[in-house]
Amino acid sequence: MAVVGGGSTYTPELVDGLCDLEDRIVVDDLVLLDPSALRREVVGGLSERILRARGWGGTFSTTADPDAALEGADFVVVQLRIGGQAARHVDETLPVGYGCLGQETVGAGGLAKALRTVPVVLDLAEEMAARANPGAWLVDFTNPVGIVTQALLDEGHRAVGLCNVAIWAQRRIGHYLGVDPDDVAIEHVGLNHLTWIRSARVGRKLGRGDGAGEGAGGGRGCAADAGFAEPSGGDDRLSDLFERFGPELELESGVPIDVLRLQHALPSYYVHYYYGHDAEVAQQSVPGHRSRADVVAELETKLLEEYRDPALVSKPAALSYRGGAYYSLAAVRLMASLHAGTGDVQVVDMRNDGAIPGLPDDAVVETTAVVDASGAHPLPQRPMPSEMLGLVQHAKAYEQLAVKAACTGSRDDVVRALFANPLVGQYPLAAELADEILAVNREHLPRFFPS
């Protein structure tokens, strides 16, 4: 397994997860790839101490050489950040000056990150195809996950996208209901960072290799009259959740409880950027407002200092504040399913292939899928109501234009993408933002500035 961006402060979380699931997947050789010698020393040092303390006996190494890291890999986990937290800070602040949302995965900031990231990941995938083992998988955790995965699959790479939003929500629902989170089956549908949970049922463990045969035979409770996959395991508990935990769910989602009841759905936190755009921009415009990038940069400085302690042999408690909760669990479960072909049901980013009505087959969506050795196979979903589907179609059109812009290096394609972005969508605003984004990201955009 090669971890690209292995110097991330997330990495100790990932290696800890590898030890947790050694009954499902055993990694013999782990390589952390990172250009920073400091990160390789500090993060790599803690990661190896965690592995050894937990009895792992494999081969561990760090490197700055992509060829060496990718050679003979079976899995390549991508968690890189082009431009670091400094570029993220620009993504989260520049758009605010234009009256737009400042965020690193959606809106104008999300496009800026996509322009920096997509070409790098595509180049990496090409190198991986040449050097990794036949049938190797690229697992993308790099934001914007939907756009990056769309680019990878458009080019025919063997890749799956992964986000921690679904598994985090599943675990929160389990907490509120007082049940094992793995007994909660969620009906999760949409695009990366634009999703809704439309039902939550208790009584069936997910992600534990409990029936590849069921997936192939449609035995997961498919409704014959509608052709969609009905989540199994009892009655939908969303109404109960809204009634008992309305204030908590409103706080966690950022969406008023009245909207949750109106749609009978629990949106991801990122949906509130669409539903409450103006209020969010107003909050970001307040003098003294700190970007998330500033907060994370400060936290990372503290984490790296803590990681230096040679006596530290477990992931520190402060890592939970970094974000990406349950990332390691989701990532290792996904790789275990791909490796062993167990047919587990998990939420991933993959081609739609008819699962969500109203979206093209080649559109990358985020929903439940059966995961086996041949990849992720989306389960058929109920038609989305018009107010959800319209927004998803709008955002998907933008995502496809974002991929095109990142690949062509065309300023006009950047304008088109911003013009289509639901959180921008005006002219000449799109053109003004395009010029500003390209100017401030110049050093990271060789396709736009080849000289």
PDB file of C-alpha atoms in Angstrom, residues 274-444:
ATOM      1  CA  TYR A 274     -26.523  25.931  -0.625  1.00  0.00           C
ATOM      2  CA  TYR A 275     -29.627  26.347   1.557  1.00  0.00           C
ATOM      3  CA  GLY A 276     -28.181  29.202   3.634  1.00  0.00           C
ATOM      4  CA  HIS A 277     -25.601  30.731   1.300  1.00  0.00           C
ATOM      5  CA  ASP A 278     -26.221  34.398   2.094  1.00  0.00           C
ATOM      6  CA  ALA A 279     -26.206  33.873   5.857  1.00  0.00           C
ATOM      7  CA  GLU A 280     -22.948  31.908   5.620  1.00  0.00           C
ATOM      8  CA  VAL A 281     -21.288  34.615   3.497  1.00  0.00           C
ATOM      9  CA  ALA A 282     -22.444  37.262   5.983  1.00  0.00           C
ATOM     10  CA  GLN A 283     -20.847  35.293   8.804  1.00  0.00           C
ATOM     11  CA  GLN A 284     -17.603  34.886   6.852  1.00  0.00           C
ATOM     12  CA  SER A 285     -17.588  38.643   6.140  1.00  0.00           C
ATOM     13  CA  VAL A 286     -17.535  39.641   9.806  1.00  0.00           C
ATOM     14  CA  PRO A 287     -14.210  41.327  10.710  1.00  0.00           C
ATOM     15  CA  GLY A 288     -11.961  38.913  12.537  1.00  0.00           C
ATOM     16  CA  HIS A 289     -13.567  35.788  11.094  1.00  0.00           C
ATOM     17  CA  ARG A 290     -11.019  32.928  11.026  1.00  0.00           C
ATOM     18  CA  SER A 291     -10.935  30.602   8.074  1.00  0.00           C
ATOM     19  CA  ARG A 292     -10.949  26.874   8.694  1.00  0.00           C
ATOM     20  CA  ALA A 293      -7.511  26.808   7.043  1.00  0.00           C
ATOM     21  CA  ASP A 294      -6.129  29.056   9.797  1.00  0.00           C
ATOM     22  CA  VAL A 295      -7.629  26.833  12.474  1.00  0.00           C
ATOM     23  CA  VAL A 296      -6.285  23.663  10.881  1.00  0.00           C
ATOM     24  CA  ALA A 297      -2.822  25.145  10.305  1.00  0.00           C
ATOM     25  CA  GLU A 298      -2.587  26.005  13.999  1.00  0.00           C
ATOM     26  CA  LEU A 299      -3.814  22.541  14.979  1.00  0.00           C
ATOM     27  CA  GLU A 300      -1.352  20.860  12.622  1.00  0.00           C
ATOM     28  CA  THR A 301       1.550  22.748  14.198  1.00  0.00           C
ATOM     29  CA  LYS A 302       0.518  21.425  17.593  1.00  0.00           C
ATOM     30  CA  LEU A 303      -0.037  17.892  16.262  1.00  0.00           C
ATOM     31  CA  LEU A 304       3.354  17.742  14.580  1.00  0.00           C
ATOM     32  CA  GLU A 305       5.009  18.878  17.792  1.00  0.00           C
ATOM     33  CA  GLU A 306       3.148  16.156  19.678  1.00  0.00           C
ATOM     34  CA  TYR A 307       4.042  13.571  17.016  1.00  0.00           C
ATOM     35  CA  ARG A 308       7.740  14.245  17.663  1.00  0.00           C
ATOM     36  CA  ASP A 309       7.561  12.665  21.127  1.00  0.00           C
ATOM     37  CA  PRO A 310       9.343   9.287  20.804  1.00  0.00           C
ATOM     38  CA  ALA A 311       7.268   7.967  23.699  1.00  0.00           C
ATOM     39  CA  LEU A 312       4.024   8.510  21.753  1.00  0.00           C
ATOM     40  CA  VAL A 313       2.901   5.157  20.305  1.00  0.00           C
ATOM     41  CA  SER A 314      -0.807   5.815  19.677  1.00  0.00           C
ATOM     42  CA  LYS A 315      -2.798   8.445  17.846  1.00  0.00           C
ATOM     43  CA  PRO A 316      -3.232  11.484  20.136  1.00  0.00           C
ATOM     44  CA  ALA A 317      -6.662  12.673  21.277  1.00  0.00           C
ATOM     45  CA  ALA A 318      -6.107  16.046  19.572  1.00  0.00           C
ATOM     46  CA  LEU A 319      -6.211  14.308  16.177  1.00  0.00           C
ATOM     47  CA  SER A 320     -10.002  14.064  16.517  1.00  0.00           C
ATOM     48  CA  TYR A 321     -10.206  17.851  16.056  1.00  0.00           C
ATOM     49  CA  ARG A 322      -8.417  17.690  12.700  1.00  0.00           C
ATOM     50  CA  GLY A 323     -11.585  16.582  10.874  1.00  0.00           C
ATOM     51  CA  GLY A 324     -12.115  13.474   8.778  1.00  0.00           C
ATOM     52  CA  ALA A 325     -13.678  11.477  11.623  1.00  0.00           C
ATOM     53  CA  TYR A 326     -13.848   7.725  10.894  1.00  0.00           C
ATOM     54  CA  TYR A 327     -11.794   8.229   7.733  1.00  0.00           C
ATOM     55  CA  SER A 328      -9.554   5.303   8.643  1.00  0.00           C
ATOM     56  CA  LEU A 329     -12.478   2.974   9.259  1.00  0.00           C
ATOM     57  CA  ALA A 330     -14.145   3.853   5.951  1.00  0.00           C
ATOM     58  CA  ALA A 331     -10.880   3.626   3.997  1.00  0.00           C
ATOM     59  CA  VAL A 332      -9.732   0.295   5.403  1.00  0.00           C
ATOM     60  CA  ARG A 333     -13.178  -1.266   5.045  1.00  0.00           C
ATOM     61  CA  LEU A 334     -13.292  -0.164   1.422  1.00  0.00           C
ATOM     62  CA  MET A 335      -9.860  -1.587   0.644  1.00  0.00           C
ATOM     63  CA  ALA A 336     -10.660  -4.809   2.504  1.00  0.00           C
ATOM     64  CA  SER A 337     -13.805  -5.269   0.415  1.00  0.00           C
ATOM     65  CA  LEU A 338     -11.954  -4.581  -2.844  1.00  0.00           C
ATOM     66  CA  HIS A 339      -9.167  -6.953  -1.787  1.00  0.00           C
ATOM     67  CA  ALA A 340     -11.296  -9.854  -0.574  1.00  0.00           C
ATOM     68  CA  GLY A 341     -14.303  -9.352  -2.860  1.00  0.00           C
ATOM     69  CA  THR A 342     -16.744  -9.751   0.017  1.00  0.00           C
ATOM     70  CA  GLY A 343     -19.644  -7.774  -1.485  1.00  0.00           C
ATOM     71  CA  ASP A 344     -20.082  -5.401   1.455  1.00  0.00           C
ATOM     72  CA  VAL A 345     -22.515  -2.490   1.212  1.00  0.00           C
ATOM     73  CA  GLN A 346     -20.683   0.816   1.609  1.00  0.00           C
ATOM     74  CA  VAL A 347     -21.118   4.449   0.560  1.00  0.00           C
ATOM     75  CA  VAL A 348     -18.541   5.469  -2.055  1.00  0.00           C
ATOM     76  CA  ASP A 349     -18.085   7.723  -5.077  1.00  0.00           C
ATOM     77  CA  MET A 350     -18.406   5.863  -8.391  1.00  0.00           C
ATOM     78  CA  ARG A 351     -20.189   5.968 -11.761  1.00  0.00           C
ATOM     79  CA  ASN A 352     -23.957   6.301 -11.513  1.00  0.00           C
ATOM     80  CA  ASP A 353     -24.725   3.537 -14.031  1.00  0.00           C
ATOM     81  CA  GLY A 354     -28.471   4.109 -13.700  1.00  0.00           C
ATOM     82  CA  ALA A 355     -28.599   4.042  -9.887  1.00  0.00           C
ATOM     83  CA  ILE A 356     -29.951   7.590  -9.435  1.00  0.00           C
ATOM     84  CA  PRO A 357     -32.696   8.416 -11.940  1.00  0.00           C
ATOM     85  CA  GLY A 358     -32.193  11.703 -13.760  1.00  0.00           C
ATOM     86  CA  LEU A 359     -28.385  11.579 -13.905  1.00  0.00           C
ATOM     87  CA  PRO A 360     -26.195  10.240 -16.736  1.00  0.00           C
ATOM     88  CA  ASP A 361     -24.616   6.814 -16.367  1.00  0.00           C
ATOM     89  CA  ASP A 362     -21.114   8.279 -16.468  1.00  0.00           C
ATOM     90  CA  ALA A 363     -21.804  10.876 -13.759  1.00  0.00           C
ATOM     91  CA  VAL A 364     -19.891  10.168 -10.549  1.00  0.00           C
ATOM     92  CA  VAL A 365     -22.332  10.008  -7.632  1.00  0.00           C
ATOM     93  CA  GLU A 366     -22.055   9.224  -3.927  1.00  0.00           C
ATOM     94  CA  THR A 367     -24.424   6.543  -2.754  1.00  0.00           C
ATOM     95  CA  THR A 368     -24.625   2.983  -1.446  1.00  0.00           C
ATOM     96  CA  ALA A 369     -22.860   0.299  -3.427  1.00  0.00           C
ATOM     97  CA  VAL A 370     -21.935  -3.366  -3.311  1.00  0.00           C
ATOM     98  CA  VAL A 371     -18.141  -3.478  -3.202  1.00  0.00           C
ATOM     99  CA  ASP A 372     -16.313  -6.560  -4.468  1.00  0.00           C
ATOM    100  CA  ALA A 373     -13.034  -7.370  -6.186  1.00  0.00           C
ATOM    101  CA  SER A 374     -14.247  -5.888  -9.468  1.00  0.00           C
ATOM    102  CA  GLY A 375     -15.156  -2.546  -7.903  1.00  0.00           C
ATOM    103  CA  ALA A 376     -18.127  -0.628  -6.537  1.00  0.00           C
ATOM    104  CA  HIS A 377     -21.552  -1.351  -8.011  1.00  0.00           C
ATOM    105  CA  PRO A 378     -24.193   1.257  -7.097  1.00  0.00           C
ATOM    106  CA  LEU A 379     -27.507   0.045  -5.738  1.00  0.00           C
ATOM    107  CA  PRO A 380     -30.648   1.400  -7.459  1.00  0.00           C
ATOM    108  CA  GLN A 381     -32.135   4.400  -5.641  1.00  0.00           C
ATOM    109  CA  ARG A 382     -35.598   5.884  -5.371  1.00  0.00           C
ATOM    110  CA  PRO A 383     -36.160   8.911  -7.623  1.00  0.00           C
ATOM    111  CA  MET A 384     -35.073  12.085  -5.885  1.00  0.00           C
ATOM    112  CA  PRO A 385     -37.709  14.809  -5.328  1.00  0.00           C
ATOM    113  CA  SER A 386     -37.464  17.708  -7.748  1.00  0.00           C
ATOM    114  CA  GLU A 387     -35.935  20.177  -5.296  1.00  0.00           C
ATOM    115  CA  MET A 388     -33.075  17.759  -4.627  1.00  0.00           C
ATOM    116  CA  LEU A 389     -32.640  16.426  -8.147  1.00  0.00           C
ATOM    117  CA  GLY A 390     -32.589  19.890  -9.710  1.00  0.00           C
ATOM    118  CA  LEU A 391     -29.797  21.011  -7.409  1.00  0.00           C
ATOM    119  CA  VAL A 392     -27.835  17.795  -7.962  1.00  0.00           C
ATOM    120  CA  GLN A 393     -28.163  18.076 -11.763  1.00  0.00           C
ATOM    121  CA  HIS A 394     -27.023  21.695 -11.574  1.00  0.00           C
ATOM    122  CA  ALA A 395     -24.008  20.790  -9.432  1.00  0.00           C
ATOM    123  CA  LYS A 396     -23.102  17.808 -11.612  1.00  0.00           C
ATOM    124  CA  ALA A 397     -23.043  20.005 -14.719  1.00  0.00           C
ATOM    125  CA  TYR A 398     -20.622  22.293 -12.888  1.00  0.00           C
ATOM    126  CA  GLU A 399     -18.448  19.339 -11.786  1.00  0.00           C
ATOM    127  CA  GLN A 400     -18.118  18.076 -15.342  1.00  0.00           C
ATOM    128  CA  LEU A 401     -17.123  21.553 -16.510  1.00  0.00           C
ATOM    129  CA  ALA A 402     -14.630  21.763 -13.649  1.00  0.00           C
ATOM    130  CA  VAL A 403     -12.942  18.564 -14.841  1.00  0.00           C
ATOM    131  CA  LYS A 404     -12.762  19.967 -18.362  1.00  0.00           C
ATOM    132  CA  ALA A 405     -11.263  23.249 -17.170  1.00  0.00           C
ATOM    133  CA  ALA A 406      -8.626  21.504 -15.061  1.00  0.00           C
ATOM    134  CA  CYS A 407      -7.603  19.330 -18.003  1.00  0.00           C
ATOM    135  CA  THR A 408      -7.633  21.933 -20.799  1.00  0.00           C
ATOM    136  CA  GLY A 409      -5.987  24.801 -18.956  1.00  0.00           C
ATOM    137  CA  SER A 410      -8.459  27.154 -20.652  1.00  0.00           C
ATOM    138  CA  ARG A 411      -9.496  30.380 -18.941  1.00  0.00           C
ATOM    139  CA  ASP A 412     -12.811  30.282 -20.848  1.00  0.00           C
ATOM    140  CA  ASP A 413     -13.535  26.820 -19.425  1.00  0.00           C
ATOM    141  CA  VAL A 414     -12.930  28.186 -15.919  1.00  0.00           C
ATOM    142  CA  VAL A 415     -15.465  30.937 -16.599  1.00  0.00           C
ATOM    143  CA  ARG A 416     -17.958  28.358 -17.879  1.00  0.00           C
ATOM    144  CA  ALA A 417     -17.510  26.234 -14.763  1.00  0.00           C
ATOM    145  CA  LEU A 418     -18.051  29.190 -12.419  1.00  0.00           C
ATOM    146  CA  PHE A 419     -21.016  30.349 -14.481  1.00  0.00           C
ATOM    147  CA  ALA A 420     -22.550  26.880 -14.000  1.00  0.00           C
ATOM    148  CA  ASN A 421     -21.656  26.671 -10.318  1.00  0.00           C
ATOM    149  CA  PRO A 422     -24.819  26.901  -8.165  1.00  0.00           C
ATOM    150  CA  LEU A 423     -22.919  29.042  -5.631  1.00  0.00           C
ATOM    151  CA  VAL A 424     -21.688  31.561  -8.226  1.00  0.00           C
ATOM    152  CA  GLY A 425     -23.818  31.470 -11.380  1.00  0.00           C
ATOM    153  CA  GLN A 426     -23.680  35.142 -12.404  1.00  0.00           C
ATOM    154  CA  TYR A 427     -21.867  37.200 -15.024  1.00  0.00           C
ATOM    155  CA  PRO A 428     -19.557  39.146 -14.983  1.00  0.00           C
ATOM    156  CA  LEU A 429     -18.932  37.708 -11.506  1.00  0.00           C
ATOM    157  CA  ALA A 430     -17.816  34.381 -13.007  1.00  0.00           C
ATOM    158  CA  ALA A 431     -15.264  36.087 -15.245  1.00  0.00           C
ATOM    159  CA  GLU A 432     -13.915  38.282 -12.451  1.00  0.00           C
ATOM    160  CA  LEU A 433     -13.529  35.322 -10.111  1.00  0.00           C
ATOM    161  CA  ALA A 434     -11.896  33.239 -12.837  1.00  0.00           C
ATOM    162  CA  ASP A 435      -9.180  35.836 -13.427  1.00  0.00           C
ATOM    163  CA  GLU A 436      -8.547  36.270  -9.711  1.00  0.00           C
ATOM    164  CA  ILE A 437      -8.404  32.504  -9.023  1.00  0.00           C
ATOM    165  CA  LEU A 438      -5.982  31.921 -11.881  1.00  0.00           C
ATOM    166  CA  ALA A 439      -3.755  34.800 -10.815  1.00  0.00           C
ATOM    167  CA  VAL A 440      -3.378  33.797  -7.169  1.00  0.00           C
ATOM    168  CA  ASN A 441      -2.893  30.095  -8.011  1.00  0.00           C
ATOM    169  CA  ARG A 442      -0.477  30.679 -10.886  1.00  0.00           C
ATOM    170  CA  GLU A 443       2.432  28.704  -9.387  1.00  0.00           C
ATOM    171  CA  HIS A 444       0.208  25.601  -9.036  1.00  0.00           C
TER     172      HIS A 444
END
